[in-house]
PDB file of C-alpha atoms in Angstrom:
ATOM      1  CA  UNK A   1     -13.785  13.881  22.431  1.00  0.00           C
ATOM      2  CA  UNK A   2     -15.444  11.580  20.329  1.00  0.00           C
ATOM      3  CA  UNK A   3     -15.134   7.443  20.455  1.00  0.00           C
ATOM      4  CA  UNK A   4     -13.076   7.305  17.810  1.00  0.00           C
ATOM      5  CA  UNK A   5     -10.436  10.046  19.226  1.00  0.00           C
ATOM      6  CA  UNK A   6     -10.367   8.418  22.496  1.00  0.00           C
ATOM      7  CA  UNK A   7      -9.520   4.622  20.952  1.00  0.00           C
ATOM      8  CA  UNK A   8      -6.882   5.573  18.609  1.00  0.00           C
ATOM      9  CA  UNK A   9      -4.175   7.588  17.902  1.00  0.00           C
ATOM     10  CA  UNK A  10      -4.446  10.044  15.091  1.00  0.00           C
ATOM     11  CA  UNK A  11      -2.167  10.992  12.424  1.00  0.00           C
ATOM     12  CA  UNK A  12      -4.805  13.321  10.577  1.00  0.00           C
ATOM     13  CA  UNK A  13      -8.344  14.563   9.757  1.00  0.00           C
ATOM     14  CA  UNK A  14     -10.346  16.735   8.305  1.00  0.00           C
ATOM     15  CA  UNK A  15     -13.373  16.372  10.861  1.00  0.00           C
ATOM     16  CA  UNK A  16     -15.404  13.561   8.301  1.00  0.00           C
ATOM     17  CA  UNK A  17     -12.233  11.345   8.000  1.00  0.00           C
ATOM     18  CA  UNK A  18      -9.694  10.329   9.775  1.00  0.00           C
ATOM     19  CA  UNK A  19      -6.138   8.499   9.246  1.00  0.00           C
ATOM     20  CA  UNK A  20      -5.164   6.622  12.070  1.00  0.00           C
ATOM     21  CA  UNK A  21      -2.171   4.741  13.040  1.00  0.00           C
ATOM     22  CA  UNK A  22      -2.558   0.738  11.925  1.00  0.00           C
ATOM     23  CA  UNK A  23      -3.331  -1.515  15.201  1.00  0.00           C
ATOM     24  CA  UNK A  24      -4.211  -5.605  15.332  1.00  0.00           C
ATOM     25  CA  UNK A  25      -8.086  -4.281  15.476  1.00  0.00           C
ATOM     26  CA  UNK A  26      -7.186  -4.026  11.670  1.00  0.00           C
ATOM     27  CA  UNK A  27      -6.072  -7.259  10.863  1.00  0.00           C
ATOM     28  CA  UNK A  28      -9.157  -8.326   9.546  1.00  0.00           C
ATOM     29  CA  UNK A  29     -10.167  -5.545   7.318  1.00  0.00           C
ATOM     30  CA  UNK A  30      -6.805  -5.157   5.790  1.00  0.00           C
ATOM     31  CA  UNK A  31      -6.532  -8.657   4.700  1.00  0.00           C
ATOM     32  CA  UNK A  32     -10.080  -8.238   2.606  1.00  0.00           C
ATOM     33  CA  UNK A  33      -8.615  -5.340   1.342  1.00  0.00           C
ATOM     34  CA  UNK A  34      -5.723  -7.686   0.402  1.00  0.00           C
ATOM     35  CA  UNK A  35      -7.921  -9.709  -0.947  1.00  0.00           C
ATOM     36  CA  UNK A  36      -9.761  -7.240  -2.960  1.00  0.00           C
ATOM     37  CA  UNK A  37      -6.820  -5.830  -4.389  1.00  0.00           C
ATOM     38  CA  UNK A  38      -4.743  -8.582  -5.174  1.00  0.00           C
ATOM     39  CA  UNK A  39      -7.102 -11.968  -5.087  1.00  0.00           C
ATOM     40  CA  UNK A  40      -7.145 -15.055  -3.085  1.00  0.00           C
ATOM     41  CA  UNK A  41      -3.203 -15.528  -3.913  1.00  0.00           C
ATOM     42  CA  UNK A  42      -2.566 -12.226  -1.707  1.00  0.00           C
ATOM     43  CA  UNK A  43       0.358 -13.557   0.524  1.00  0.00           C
ATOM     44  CA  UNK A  44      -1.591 -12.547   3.702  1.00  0.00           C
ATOM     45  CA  UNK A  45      -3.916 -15.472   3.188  1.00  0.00           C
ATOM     46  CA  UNK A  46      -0.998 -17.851   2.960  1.00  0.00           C
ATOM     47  CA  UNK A  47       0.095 -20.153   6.517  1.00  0.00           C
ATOM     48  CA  UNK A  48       4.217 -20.088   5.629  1.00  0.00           C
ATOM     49  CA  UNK A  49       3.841 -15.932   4.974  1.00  0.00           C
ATOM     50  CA  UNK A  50       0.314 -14.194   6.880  1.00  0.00           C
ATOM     51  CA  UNK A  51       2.118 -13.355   9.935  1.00  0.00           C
ATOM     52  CA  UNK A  52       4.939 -12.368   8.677  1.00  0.00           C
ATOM     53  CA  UNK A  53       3.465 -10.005   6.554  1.00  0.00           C
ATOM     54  CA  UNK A  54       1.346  -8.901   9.369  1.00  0.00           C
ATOM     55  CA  UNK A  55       3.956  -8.275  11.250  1.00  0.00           C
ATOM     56  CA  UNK A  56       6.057  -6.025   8.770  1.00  0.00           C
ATOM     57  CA  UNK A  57       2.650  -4.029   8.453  1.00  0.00           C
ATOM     58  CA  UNK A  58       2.711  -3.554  12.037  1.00  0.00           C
ATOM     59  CA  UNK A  59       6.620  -3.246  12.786  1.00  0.00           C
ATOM     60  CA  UNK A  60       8.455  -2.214   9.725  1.00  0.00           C
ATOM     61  CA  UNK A  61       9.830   1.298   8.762  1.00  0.00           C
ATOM     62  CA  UNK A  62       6.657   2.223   6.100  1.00  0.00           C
ATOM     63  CA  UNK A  63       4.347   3.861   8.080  1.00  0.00           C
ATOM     64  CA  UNK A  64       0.716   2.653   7.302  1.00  0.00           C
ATOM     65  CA  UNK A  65      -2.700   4.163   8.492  1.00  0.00           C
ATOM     66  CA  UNK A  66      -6.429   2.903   8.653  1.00  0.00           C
ATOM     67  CA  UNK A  67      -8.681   4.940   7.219  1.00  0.00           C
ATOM     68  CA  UNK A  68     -11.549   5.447   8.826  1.00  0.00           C
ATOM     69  CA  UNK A  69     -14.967   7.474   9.660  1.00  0.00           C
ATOM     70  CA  UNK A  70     -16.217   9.090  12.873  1.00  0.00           C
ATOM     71  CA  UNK A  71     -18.004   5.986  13.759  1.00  0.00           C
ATOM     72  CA  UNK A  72     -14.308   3.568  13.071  1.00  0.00           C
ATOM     73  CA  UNK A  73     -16.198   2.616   9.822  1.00  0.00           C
ATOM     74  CA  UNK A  74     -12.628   1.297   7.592  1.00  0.00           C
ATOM     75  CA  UNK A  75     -12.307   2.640   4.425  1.00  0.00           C
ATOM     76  CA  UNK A  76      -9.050   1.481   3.293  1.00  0.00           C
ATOM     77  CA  UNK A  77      -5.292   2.277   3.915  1.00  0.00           C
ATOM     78  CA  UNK A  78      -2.539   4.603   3.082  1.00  0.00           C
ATOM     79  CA  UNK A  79       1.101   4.322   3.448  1.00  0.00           C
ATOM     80  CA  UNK A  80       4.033   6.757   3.686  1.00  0.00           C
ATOM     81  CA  UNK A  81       7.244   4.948   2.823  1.00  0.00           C
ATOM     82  CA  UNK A  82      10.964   5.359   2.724  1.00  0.00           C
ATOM     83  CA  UNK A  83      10.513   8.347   5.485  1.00  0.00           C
ATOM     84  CA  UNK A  84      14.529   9.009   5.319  1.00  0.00           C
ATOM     85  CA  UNK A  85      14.655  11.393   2.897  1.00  0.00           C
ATOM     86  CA  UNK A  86      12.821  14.093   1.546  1.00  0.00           C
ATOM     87  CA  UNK A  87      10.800  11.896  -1.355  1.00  0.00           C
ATOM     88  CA  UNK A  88       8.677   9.556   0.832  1.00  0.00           C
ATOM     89  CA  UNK A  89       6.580   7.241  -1.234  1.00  0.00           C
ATOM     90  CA  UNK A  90       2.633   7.100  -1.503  1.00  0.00           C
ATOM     91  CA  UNK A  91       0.650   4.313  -1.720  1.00  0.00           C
ATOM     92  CA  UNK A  92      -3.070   3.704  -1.070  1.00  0.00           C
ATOM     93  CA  UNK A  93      -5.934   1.320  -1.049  1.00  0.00           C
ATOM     94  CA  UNK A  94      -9.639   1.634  -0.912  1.00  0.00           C
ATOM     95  CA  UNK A  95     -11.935  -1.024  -0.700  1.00  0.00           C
ATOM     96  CA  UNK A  96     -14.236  -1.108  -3.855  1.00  0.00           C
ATOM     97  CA  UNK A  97     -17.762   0.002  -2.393  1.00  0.00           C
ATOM     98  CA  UNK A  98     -15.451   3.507  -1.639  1.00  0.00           C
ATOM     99  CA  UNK A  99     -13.714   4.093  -4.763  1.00  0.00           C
ATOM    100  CA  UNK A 100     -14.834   6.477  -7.403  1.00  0.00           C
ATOM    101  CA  UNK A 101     -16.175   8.899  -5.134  1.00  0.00           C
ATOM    102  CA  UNK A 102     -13.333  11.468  -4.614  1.00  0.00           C
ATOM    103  CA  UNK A 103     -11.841   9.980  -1.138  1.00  0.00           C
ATOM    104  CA  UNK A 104      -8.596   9.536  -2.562  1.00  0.00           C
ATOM    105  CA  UNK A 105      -8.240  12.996  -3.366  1.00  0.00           C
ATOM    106  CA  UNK A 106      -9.293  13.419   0.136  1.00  0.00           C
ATOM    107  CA  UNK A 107      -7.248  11.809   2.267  1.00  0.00           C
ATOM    108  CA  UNK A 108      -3.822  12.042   0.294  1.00  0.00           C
ATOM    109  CA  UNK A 109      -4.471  15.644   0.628  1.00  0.00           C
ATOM    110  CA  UNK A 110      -4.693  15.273   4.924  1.00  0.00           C
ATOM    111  CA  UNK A 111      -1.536  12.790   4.261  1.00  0.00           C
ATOM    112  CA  UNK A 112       0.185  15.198   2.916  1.00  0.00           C
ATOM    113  CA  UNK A 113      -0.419  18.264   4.672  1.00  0.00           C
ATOM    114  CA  UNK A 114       0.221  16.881   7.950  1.00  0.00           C
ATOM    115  CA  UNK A 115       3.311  14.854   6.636  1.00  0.00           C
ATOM    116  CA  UNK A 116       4.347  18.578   5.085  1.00  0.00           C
ATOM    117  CA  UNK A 117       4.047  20.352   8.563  1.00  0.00           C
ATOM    118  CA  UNK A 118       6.294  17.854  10.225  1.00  0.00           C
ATOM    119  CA  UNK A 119       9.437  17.959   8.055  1.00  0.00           C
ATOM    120  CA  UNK A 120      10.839  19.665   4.599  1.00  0.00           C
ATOM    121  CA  UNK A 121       9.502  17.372   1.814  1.00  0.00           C
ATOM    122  CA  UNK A 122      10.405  17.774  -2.099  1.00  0.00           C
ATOM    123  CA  UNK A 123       7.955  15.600  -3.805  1.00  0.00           C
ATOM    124  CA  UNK A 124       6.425  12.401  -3.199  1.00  0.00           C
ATOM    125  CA  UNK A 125       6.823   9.462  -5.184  1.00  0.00           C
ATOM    126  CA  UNK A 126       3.923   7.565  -6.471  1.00  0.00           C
ATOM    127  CA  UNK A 127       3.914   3.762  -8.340  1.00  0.00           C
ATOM    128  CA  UNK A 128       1.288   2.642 -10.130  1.00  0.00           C
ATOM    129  CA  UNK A 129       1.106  -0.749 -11.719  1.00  0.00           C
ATOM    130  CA  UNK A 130       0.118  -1.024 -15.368  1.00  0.00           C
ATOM    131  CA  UNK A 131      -2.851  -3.082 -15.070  1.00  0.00           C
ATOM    132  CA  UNK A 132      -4.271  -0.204 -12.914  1.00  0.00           C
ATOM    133  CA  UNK A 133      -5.353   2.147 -15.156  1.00  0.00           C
ATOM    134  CA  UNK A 134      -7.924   3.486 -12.478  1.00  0.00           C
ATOM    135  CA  UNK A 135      -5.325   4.837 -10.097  1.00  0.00           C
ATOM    136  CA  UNK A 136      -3.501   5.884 -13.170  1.00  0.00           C
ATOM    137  CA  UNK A 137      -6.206   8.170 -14.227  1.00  0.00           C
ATOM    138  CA  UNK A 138      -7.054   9.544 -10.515  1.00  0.00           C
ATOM    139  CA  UNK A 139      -3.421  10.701  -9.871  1.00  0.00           C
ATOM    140  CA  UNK A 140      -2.660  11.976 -13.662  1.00  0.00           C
ATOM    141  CA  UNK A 141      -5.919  13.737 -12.454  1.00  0.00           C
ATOM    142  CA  UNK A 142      -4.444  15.290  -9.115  1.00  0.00           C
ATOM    143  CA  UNK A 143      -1.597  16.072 -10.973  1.00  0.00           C
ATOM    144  CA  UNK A 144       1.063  13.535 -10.788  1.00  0.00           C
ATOM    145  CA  UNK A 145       3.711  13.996 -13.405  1.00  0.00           C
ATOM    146  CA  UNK A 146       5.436  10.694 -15.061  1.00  0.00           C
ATOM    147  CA  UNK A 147       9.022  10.180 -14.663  1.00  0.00           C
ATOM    148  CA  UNK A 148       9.763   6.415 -15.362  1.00  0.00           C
ATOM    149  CA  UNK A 149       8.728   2.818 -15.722  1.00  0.00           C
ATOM    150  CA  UNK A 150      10.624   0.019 -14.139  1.00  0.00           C
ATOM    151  CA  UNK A 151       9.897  -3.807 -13.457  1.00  0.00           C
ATOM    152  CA  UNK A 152       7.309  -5.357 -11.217  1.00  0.00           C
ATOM    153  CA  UNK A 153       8.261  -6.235  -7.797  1.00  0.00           C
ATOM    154  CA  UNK A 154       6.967  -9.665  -8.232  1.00  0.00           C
ATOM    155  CA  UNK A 155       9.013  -9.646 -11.352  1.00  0.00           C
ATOM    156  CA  UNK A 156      12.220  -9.217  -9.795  1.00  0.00           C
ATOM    157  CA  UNK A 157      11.167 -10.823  -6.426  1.00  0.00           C
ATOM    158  CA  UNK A 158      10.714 -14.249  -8.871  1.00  0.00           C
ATOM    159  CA  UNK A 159      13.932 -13.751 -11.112  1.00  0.00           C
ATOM    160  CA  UNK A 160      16.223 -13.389  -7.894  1.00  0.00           C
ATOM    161  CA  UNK A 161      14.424 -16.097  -6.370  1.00  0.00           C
ATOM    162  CA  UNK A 162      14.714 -18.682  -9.240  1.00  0.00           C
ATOM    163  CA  UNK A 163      18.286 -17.637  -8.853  1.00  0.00           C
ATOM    164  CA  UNK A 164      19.131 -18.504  -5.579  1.00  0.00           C
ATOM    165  CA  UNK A 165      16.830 -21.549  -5.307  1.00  0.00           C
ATOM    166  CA  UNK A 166      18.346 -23.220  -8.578  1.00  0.00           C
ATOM    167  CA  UNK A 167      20.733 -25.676  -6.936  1.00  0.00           C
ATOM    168  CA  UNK A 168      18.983 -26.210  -3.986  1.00  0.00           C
ATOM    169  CA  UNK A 169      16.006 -28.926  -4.728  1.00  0.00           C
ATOM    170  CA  UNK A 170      15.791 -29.539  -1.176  1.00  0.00           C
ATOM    171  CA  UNK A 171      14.126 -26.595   0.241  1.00  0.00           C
ATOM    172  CA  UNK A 172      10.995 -27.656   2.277  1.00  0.00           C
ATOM    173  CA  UNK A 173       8.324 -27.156  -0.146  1.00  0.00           C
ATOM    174  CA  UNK A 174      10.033 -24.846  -2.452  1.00  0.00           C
ATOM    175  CA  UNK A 175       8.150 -25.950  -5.663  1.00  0.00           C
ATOM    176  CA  UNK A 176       4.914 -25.030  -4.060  1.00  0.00           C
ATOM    177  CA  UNK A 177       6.396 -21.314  -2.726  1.00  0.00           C
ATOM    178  CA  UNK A 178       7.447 -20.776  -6.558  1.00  0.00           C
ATOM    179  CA  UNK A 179       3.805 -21.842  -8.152  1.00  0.00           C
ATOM    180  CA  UNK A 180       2.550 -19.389  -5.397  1.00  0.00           C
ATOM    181  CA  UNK A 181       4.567 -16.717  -6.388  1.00  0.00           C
ATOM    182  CA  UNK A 182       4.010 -17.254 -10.096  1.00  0.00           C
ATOM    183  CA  UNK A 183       0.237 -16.863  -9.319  1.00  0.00           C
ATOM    184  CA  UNK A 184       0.805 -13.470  -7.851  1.00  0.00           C
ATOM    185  CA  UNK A 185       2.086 -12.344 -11.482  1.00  0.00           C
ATOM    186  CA  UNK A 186      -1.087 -11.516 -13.523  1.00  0.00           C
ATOM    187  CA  UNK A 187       1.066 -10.772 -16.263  1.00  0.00           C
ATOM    188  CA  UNK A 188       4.148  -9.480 -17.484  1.00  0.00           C
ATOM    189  CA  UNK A 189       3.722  -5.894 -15.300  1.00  0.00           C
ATOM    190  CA  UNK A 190       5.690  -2.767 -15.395  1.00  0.00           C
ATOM    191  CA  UNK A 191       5.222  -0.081 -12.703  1.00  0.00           C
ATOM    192  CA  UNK A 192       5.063   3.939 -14.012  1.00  0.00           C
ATOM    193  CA  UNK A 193       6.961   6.084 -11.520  1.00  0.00           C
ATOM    194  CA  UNK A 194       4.737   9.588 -10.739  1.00  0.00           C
ATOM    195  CA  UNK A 195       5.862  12.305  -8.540  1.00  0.00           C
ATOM    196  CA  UNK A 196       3.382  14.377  -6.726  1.00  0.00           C
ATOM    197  CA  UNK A 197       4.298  17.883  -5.811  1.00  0.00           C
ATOM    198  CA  UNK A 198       3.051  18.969  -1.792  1.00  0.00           C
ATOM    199  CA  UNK A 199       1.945  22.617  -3.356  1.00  0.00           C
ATOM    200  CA  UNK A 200      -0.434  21.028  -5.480  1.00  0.00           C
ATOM    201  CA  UNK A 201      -2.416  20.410  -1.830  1.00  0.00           C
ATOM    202  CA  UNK A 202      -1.130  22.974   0.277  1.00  0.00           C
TER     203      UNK A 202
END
């Protein structure tokens, strides 16, 4: 049994990598990921939200896993969500020194043969925003078919918020929450809506 085996819990391999249960050892690593992906405005950088959002990583229903090497080296994450039904969702993360060199291929592969082998699954669900054209390409190349395009999350989040907020000036420090928020939207995003089929990897 090697270091890594002993230390953590393990979801799945293929004997080079290894997807591994998220713990607070993380922390760290996933918030530069955060920060990679989605800039210094990433919520997990901000006092009123970090450990919340920490938290829901940890605790909530998605289920998200560490990737990492032999040694513990991280790689990035992936996350199975809405587990209820048979069309769990997909979403992943690499930090940028590891992208463009096949891992993604890799590891949503172990995700979803081990996922496969513990329950009936139809398809899984992949969204992409627009702006990322790179993990556009890389599942259109695994073989993700497009179904739909909806709204951004942030998009809605922001609309509904407005909403509720618009009578009420006297939230503590509500003006700064919203120009927060606003940051977050890079633009005027739409999300495309791929399904991935489990014999494509089986």
């Amino acid at each position: 049994m090697n270091t890594l085996e002993s230390e953590r819990q393990i979801y799945a391999t293929d004997g080079n990598y290894f997807l591994c249960p998220i713990i607070e050892k993380d922390r760290e690593h996933f918030v530069n990921l955060q920060i990679q992906t989605k800039g210094r405005t990433t919520l997990f950088l901000n006092p009123h939200f970090k450990d919340i959002m920490w938290n829901q990583v940890l605790q909530g229903k998605d289920k998200t896993f560490s990737i990492l090497d032999i040694h513990g080296n991280y790689y990035g994450t992936i996350e199975l969500r809405n587990l209820s039904g048979k069309t769990p969702e997909i979403g992943i993360a690499l930090m940028e020194e590891y992208q463009n060199k096949g891992l993604a291929y890799k590891v949503i592969k172990m995700l979803i043969k081990e996922t496969c082998s513990k329950r009936e699954i139809d398809y899984f669900l992949i969204r992409i925003l627009s702006r990322n054209s790179h993990s556009k390409h890389a599942f259109e190349k695994m073989g993700a078919i497009f179904i739909r395009q909806e709204s951004s999350f942030f998009t809605t989040f922001m609309n509904e918020f407005n909403k509720i907020t618009k009578n009420l000036d006297r939230i503590k420090e509500k003006d700064k929450i919203i120009k927060q928020m606003q940051n977050l939207i890079v633009e005027e995003e739409i999300i495309y809506q791929y399904i991935l089929l489990p014999e494509l990897f089986i």
